[in-house]
Coordinates of C-alpha atoms in Angstrom, one line a residue:
X1 CA 10.1 14.6 38.7
X2 CA 9.1 11.4 40.3
X3 CA 11.2 8.4 39.2
X4 CA 9.6 6.0 36.8
X5 CA 8.8 2.6 38.4
X6 CA 10.9 -0.3 37.3
X7 CA 10.8 -4.1 37.6
X8 CA 12.4 -4.1 41.1
X9 CA 9.8 -1.7 42.4
X10 CA 7.0 -3.9 41.1
X11 CA 8.6 -7.0 42.6
X12 CA 9.0 -5.4 46.0
X13 CA 5.4 -4.1 46.0
X14 CA 4.0 -7.5 45.0
X15 CA 6.3 -9.5 47.3
X16 CA 7.8 -11.6 44.5
X17 CA 11.1 -11.9 42.6
X18 CA 12.0 -9.8 39.5
X19 CA 12.0 -13.0 37.5
X20 CA 8.3 -13.6 38.5
X21 CA 7.4 -10.1 37.3
X22 CA 9.1 -10.8 34.0
X23 CA 7.2 -14.0 33.6
X24 CA 3.9 -12.2 34.2
X25 CA 4.7 -9.8 31.4
X26 CA 6.1 -12.3 28.9
X27 CA 4.6 -15.7 29.7
X28 CA 1.6 -15.1 32.0
X29 CA 0.2 -18.6 31.6
X30 CA 3.2 -19.9 33.6
X31 CA 2.3 -17.9 36.6
X32 CA -0.5 -18.8 39.1
X33 CA -3.6 -16.6 38.9
X34 CA -3.1 -15.3 42.5
X35 CA 0.5 -14.3 41.9
X36 CA -0.4 -12.8 38.5
X37 CA -3.2 -10.7 40.1
X38 CA -0.8 -9.4 42.8
X39 CA 1.8 -8.4 40.2
X40 CA -0.7 -6.7 38.0
X41 CA -2.2 -4.9 41.0
X42 CA 1.4 -3.6 41.9
X43 CA 1.9 -2.5 38.3
X44 CA -1.3 -0.6 38.4
X45 CA -0.6 1.0 41.8
X46 CA 2.9 2.1 40.6
X47 CA 1.7 3.1 37.1
X48 CA 4.3 0.8 35.7
X49 CA 4.8 0.8 31.9
X50 CA 7.0 -2.0 30.6
X51 CA 10.0 -0.8 28.6
X52 CA 10.0 -1.9 25.0
X53 CA 13.8 -2.1 25.1
X54 CA 13.7 -4.3 28.2
X55 CA 11.0 -6.6 26.7
X56 CA 13.2 -7.0 23.6
X57 CA 16.1 -8.1 25.7
X58 CA 14.0 -10.5 27.6
X59 CA 12.1 -12.0 24.7
X60 CA 14.3 -11.4 21.7
X61 CA 11.2 -9.7 20.1
X62 CA 10.6 -6.1 19.3
X63 CA 7.1 -6.6 18.0
X64 CA 7.9 -4.1 15.2
X65 CA 7.2 -4.2 11.5
X66 CA 8.6 -1.8 9.0
X67 CA 6.8 -0.6 5.8
X68 CA 9.0 0.9 3.0
X69 CA 6.6 2.9 0.9
X70 CA 7.2 5.1 -2.1
X71 CA 5.5 8.1 -0.6
X72 CA 2.9 9.1 1.9
X73 CA 1.7 12.0 -0.3
X74 CA -0.1 9.4 -2.4
X75 CA -3.5 8.6 -0.9
X76 CA -3.1 4.9 -1.9
X77 CA -0.2 4.4 0.5
X78 CA -1.8 6.5 3.2
X79 CA -4.9 4.3 3.2
X80 CA -2.8 1.2 2.9
X81 CA -0.8 2.2 6.0
X82 CA -4.0 3.0 7.9
X83 CA -5.3 -0.6 7.4
X84 CA -1.9 -2.1 8.0
X85 CA -1.3 -0.3 11.3
X86 CA -4.8 -1.0 12.6
X87 CA -4.5 -4.7 11.9
X88 CA -1.0 -5.0 13.2
X89 CA -2.2 -3.5 16.5
X90 CA -4.6 -6.3 16.9
X91 CA -1.7 -8.7 16.9
X92 CA 0.3 -6.6 19.4
X93 CA 2.7 -5.4 16.7
X94 CA 3.8 -1.8 16.0
X95 CA 4.5 -0.1 12.7
X96 CA 7.4 2.0 11.5
X97 CA 7.1 3.7 8.1
X98 CA 9.9 5.0 5.9
X99 CA 9.6 6.4 2.4
X100 CA 11.8 5.5 -0.6
X101 CA 10.7 7.7 -3.5
X102 CA 10.8 4.5 -5.7
X103 CA 14.7 4.7 -5.5
X104 CA 16.3 1.2 -5.1
X105 CA 19.3 2.6 -3.3
X106 CA 17.2 4.5 -0.8
X107 CA 15.0 1.4 -0.4
X108 CA 18.1 -0.7 0.6
X109 CA 19.4 2.0 2.9
X110 CA 16.0 2.3 4.6
X111 CA 15.8 -1.5 5.0
X112 CA 19.2 -1.5 6.8
X113 CA 18.0 1.3 9.1
X114 CA 14.8 -0.6 9.9
X115 CA 16.7 -3.7 10.8
X116 CA 19.2 -1.7 12.9
X117 CA 16.3 -0.3 15.1
X118 CA 15.0 -3.8 15.5
X119 CA 12.3 -4.3 12.9
X120 CA 11.3 -8.0 12.7
X121 CA 9.7 -7.9 9.3
X122 CA 9.6 -5.6 6.2
X123 CA 6.8 -4.7 3.8
X124 CA 7.8 -3.3 0.3
X125 CA 5.9 -2.1 -2.7
X126 CA 6.2 -4.0 -5.9
X127 CA 8.6 -6.8 -6.7
X128 CA 11.4 -5.2 -8.7
X129 CA 13.9 -4.6 -5.9
X130 CA 17.6 -4.4 -6.6
X131 CA 19.8 -7.5 -6.5
X132 CA 21.5 -5.9 -3.4
X133 CA 18.1 -5.6 -1.6
X134 CA 17.3 -9.2 -2.4
X135 CA 20.7 -10.4 -1.1
X136 CA 20.2 -8.3 2.1
X137 CA 16.8 -9.8 2.8
X138 CA 18.0 -13.4 2.1
X139 CA 21.3 -12.9 4.2
X140 CA 19.4 -11.6 7.2
X141 CA 16.5 -14.0 6.7
X142 CA 14.0 -11.2 7.4
X143 CA 10.4 -12.0 6.7
X144 CA 9.4 -9.7 3.8
X145 CA 6.3 -9.3 1.7
X146 CA 5.4 -7.2 -1.3
X147 CA 2.1 -5.3 -1.8
X148 CA 0.3 -3.4 -4.5
X149 CA 0.6 -6.3 -7.0
X150 CA -0.2 -10.0 -7.3
X151 CA 2.5 -11.9 -9.1
X152 CA 2.9 -15.6 -8.6
X153 CA 6.4 -15.8 -10.0
X154 CA 7.7 -12.9 -7.8
X155 CA 10.7 -13.7 -5.4
X156 CA 8.6 -12.4 -2.5
X157 CA 5.2 -13.3 -1.3
X158 CA 2.9 -10.8 -3.0
X159 CA -0.4 -9.5 -1.5
X160 CA -2.4 -7.3 -3.8
X161 CA -4.3 -7.1 -7.0
X162 CA -3.5 -8.1 -10.5
X163 CA -2.5 -4.8 -12.2
X164 CA -3.0 -6.3 -15.7
X165 CA -6.6 -7.3 -14.9
X166 CA -7.2 -3.9 -13.3
X167 CA -6.2 -1.8 -16.3
X168 CA -7.9 -4.2 -18.8
X169 CA -11.1 -3.9 -16.8
X170 CA -11.0 -0.2 -17.3
X171 CA -10.2 -0.6 -20.9
X172 CA -13.0 -3.1 -21.5
X173 CA -15.5 -0.6 -20.0
X174 CA -14.4 2.1 -22.4
X175 CA -14.4 -0.2 -25.4
X176 CA -17.9 -1.4 -24.6
X177 CA -19.0 2.3 -24.7
X178 CA -17.5 2.6 -28.2
X179 CA -14.2 4.3 -27.3
X180 CA -11.3 3.0 -29.3
X181 CA -9.1 6.0 -29.4
X182 CA -7.9 6.6 -25.9
X183 CA -5.4 8.9 -24.1
X184 CA -3.6 7.1 -21.3
X185 CA -2.3 9.3 -18.4
X186 CA 0.2 7.5 -16.2
X187 CA 2.9 8.1 -13.7
X188 CA 6.7 7.6 -14.0
X189 CA 7.6 3.9 -14.5
X190 CA 11.4 3.8 -14.2
X191 CA 11.3 1.8 -11.0
X192 CA 7.5 1.2 -10.8
X193 CA 6.7 -2.3 -11.9
X194 CA 2.9 -1.8 -11.3
X195 CA 2.8 1.0 -13.9
X196 CA 5.0 -1.0 -16.3
X197 CA 2.6 -4.0 -16.0
X198 CA -0.3 -1.8 -16.9
X199 CA 1.4 -0.2 -19.8
X200 CA 2.5 -3.5 -21.2
X201 CA -1.1 -4.8 -20.9
X202 CA -2.4 -1.9 -23.0
X203 CA 0.3 -2.3 -25.6
X204 CA -0.5 -5.9 -26.0
X205 CA -4.2 -5.1 -26.3
X206 CA -3.4 -2.6 -29.0
X207 CA -1.4 -5.1 -31.0
X208 CA -4.1 -7.7 -30.6
X209 CA -6.8 -5.2 -31.8
X210 CA -5.0 -5.0 -35.2
X211 CA -5.6 -1.3 -35.8
X212 CA -9.1 -1.1 -34.1
X213 CA -7.7 0.3 -30.9
X214 CA -5.1 3.1 -30.5
X215 CA -3.6 4.9 -27.5
X216 CA -1.6 8.0 -26.9
X217 CA 0.5 8.0 -23.7
X218 CA 1.1 11.0 -21.4
X219 CA 3.5 10.5 -18.5
X220 CA 3.0 12.9 -15.5
X221 CA 3.8 13.1 -11.8
X222 CA 1.2 11.3 -9.6
X223 CA -0.6 14.4 -8.6
X224 CA -3.6 16.6 -9.5
X225 CA -1.2 19.0 -11.1
X226 CA 0.4 16.2 -13.1
X227 CA -3.0 15.1 -14.4
X228 CA -3.9 18.7 -15.3
X229 CA -0.6 19.2 -17.2
X230 CA -1.1 15.9 -19.1
X231 CA -4.6 17.0 -20.2
X232 CA -3.1 20.3 -21.4
X233 CA -0.6 18.4 -23.5
X234 CA -3.4 16.2 -24.8
X235 CA -5.3 19.2 -26.0
X236 CA -2.3 21.0 -27.4
X237 CA -1.6 18.0 -29.6
X238 CA -5.3 17.4 -30.2
X239 CA -6.0 14.1 -32.0
X240 CA -9.2 12.2 -32.2
X241 CA -9.3 10.6 -28.8
X242 CA -12.7 10.4 -27.1
X243 CA -11.7 9.1 -23.7
X244 CA -9.0 9.3 -21.1
X245 CA -7.8 6.4 -19.0
X246 CA -5.8 7.6 -16.0
X247 CA -3.8 5.2 -13.8
X248 CA -4.9 6.9 -10.6
X249 CA -8.0 8.8 -9.5
X250 CA -5.8 11.7 -8.5
X251 CA -4.5 11.9 -12.1
X252 CA -8.1 11.6 -13.4
X253 CA -9.2 14.4 -11.1
X254 CA -6.5 16.6 -12.6
X255 CA -7.5 15.7 -16.1
X256 CA -11.2 16.6 -15.4
X257 CA -10.2 19.9 -13.8
X258 CA -8.2 21.0 -16.8
X259 CA -10.8 19.9 -19.3
X260 CA -13.5 21.9 -17.4
X261 CA -11.2 25.0 -17.2
X262 CA -10.9 25.0 -21.0
X263 CA -14.6 24.8 -21.5
X264 CA -14.8 21.1 -22.4
X265 CA -17.4 18.8 -20.8
X266 CA -16.9 15.4 -19.1
X267 CA -18.3 13.0 -20.3
X268 CA -19.8 14.7 -23.4
X269 CA -16.4 15.7 -24.9
X270 CA -14.2 13.2 -23.1
X271 CA -15.1 10.2 -21.0
X272 CA -12.7 9.8 -18.1
X273 CA -11.9 6.7 -16.1
X274 CA -9.5 6.4 -13.2
X275 CA -8.1 3.6 -11.1
X276 CA -8.3 3.1 -7.3
X277 CA -11.7 4.4 -6.1
X278 CA -10.8 7.0 -3.6
X279 CA -13.5 7.9 -1.0
X280 CA -13.7 11.3 -2.7
X281 CA -14.0 10.0 -6.3
X282 CA -17.8 9.6 -6.1
X283 CA -18.1 13.2 -5.1
X284 CA -16.2 14.7 -8.1
X285 CA -18.1 16.5 -10.8
X286 CA -19.1 14.4 -12.5
X287 CA -18.7 11.3 -10.2
X288 CA -15.7 9.4 -11.4
X289 CA -15.9 6.0 -13.1
X290 CA -13.0 4.0 -11.7
X291 CA -11.6 0.6 -10.9
X292 CA -11.9 -0.2 -7.2
X293 CA -8.6 -1.3 -5.7
X294 CA -8.9 -2.6 -2.1
X295 CA -5.9 -0.8 -0.7
X296 CA -7.0 -0.7 2.9
X297 CA -7.9 -4.4 2.9
X298 CA -4.5 -5.0 1.3
X299 CA -2.9 -3.4 4.4
X300 CA -5.0 -5.6 6.7
X301 CA -4.0 -8.8 4.9
X302 CA -0.4 -7.9 4.8
X303 CA -0.5 -7.4 8.6
X304 CA -2.2 -10.8 9.0
X305 CA 0.3 -12.6 6.8
X306 CA 3.3 -11.1 8.6
X307 CA 1.9 -11.7 12.0
X308 CA 1.4 -15.4 11.2
X309 CA 4.8 -15.6 9.6
X310 CA 6.5 -14.2 12.7
X311 CA 4.4 -16.5 14.9
X312 CA 4.8 -19.8 13.2
X313 CA 7.7 -19.3 10.8
X314 CA 5.7 -20.3 7.7
X315 CA 6.1 -18.1 4.6
X316 CA 2.7 -16.9 3.3
X317 CA 1.3 -17.8 -0.1
X318 CA 0.7 -15.1 -2.7
X319 CA -2.7 -13.5 -2.1
X320 CA -4.9 -11.9 -4.9
X321 CA -7.5 -9.4 -3.8
X322 CA -10.6 -8.8 -5.9
X323 CA -11.1 -5.7 -8.0
X324 CA -14.3 -4.4 -9.5
X325 CA -15.5 -1.5 -11.8
X326 CA -17.3 1.4 -10.1
X327 CA -19.2 2.8 -13.1
X328 CA -20.3 6.4 -12.5
X329 CA -21.1 9.4 -14.6
X330 CA -17.7 10.4 -16.0
X331 CA -18.0 7.8 -18.8
X332 CA -20.7 7.4 -21.4
X333 CA -21.1 6.0 -24.9
X334 CA -19.0 7.7 -27.5
X335 CA -20.8 10.6 -29.1
X336 CA -21.3 10.1 -32.8

């Protein structure tokens, strides 16, 4: 196999020093156009590809950002990562992803691993990290932002949507349709502050309604199967609920599937509302009413915020992204 060209080979071909080749790669504005053109031509002739490790040694930069995500099995985080990586690439930055399973100890371990391989910045989900994680970030002074929520009193810059507003938007839609007895299907909330915020908002709304609004809560894994099993429990303990509010579209899809399989109709027997607005949600039967959460845009803005932080050293402000209701056919006025 032919030996890969190195800096010395390029310098010899271009008739310049190794230091000049390095300047062309790292600070091209400091090299005359004629010399730069000769070096770039030599790189092309030799099919020279700069080594990331060598560049890191020369510049002190790895151009790498780490994202610590709960899972990639959840479409929310897959779409977020897609937007994040695309926008980071526009800034010349690369993305490394690790999953945490919402486990604080795993999150800290992954953060250490990411710093060990040279990550310059970290993205996390939510703002309820452990005290050890916070101490780690502050000790190493690593630029870190949190996504999937907007919380102005959080210890990290947050880039996302207001989870309280989002769930209350879904609730308001159902109440305007006359639904006041609602089943709530949600995921585990032990280490998930986004779910906790939504649950707390609903509980406060129930108290404020003074008996005019009631909920029954069904916890389930964030999956179609989880939504289906939650719907089965709802029907096994049949109360007088007329609507289901699911915290994700995936859960809502599972609910609709189980209701249909048992001979019930959506929205005639139950109105169903989700949260996120997956690309496939408009194609469900019936098309799913949901709250649109701009998860891809969230990835893009997280990339922009970190790129600027790495470039100018200025910590970004909290950024709230807009949400909106996508009203479709899975929710109608309560049948009387």
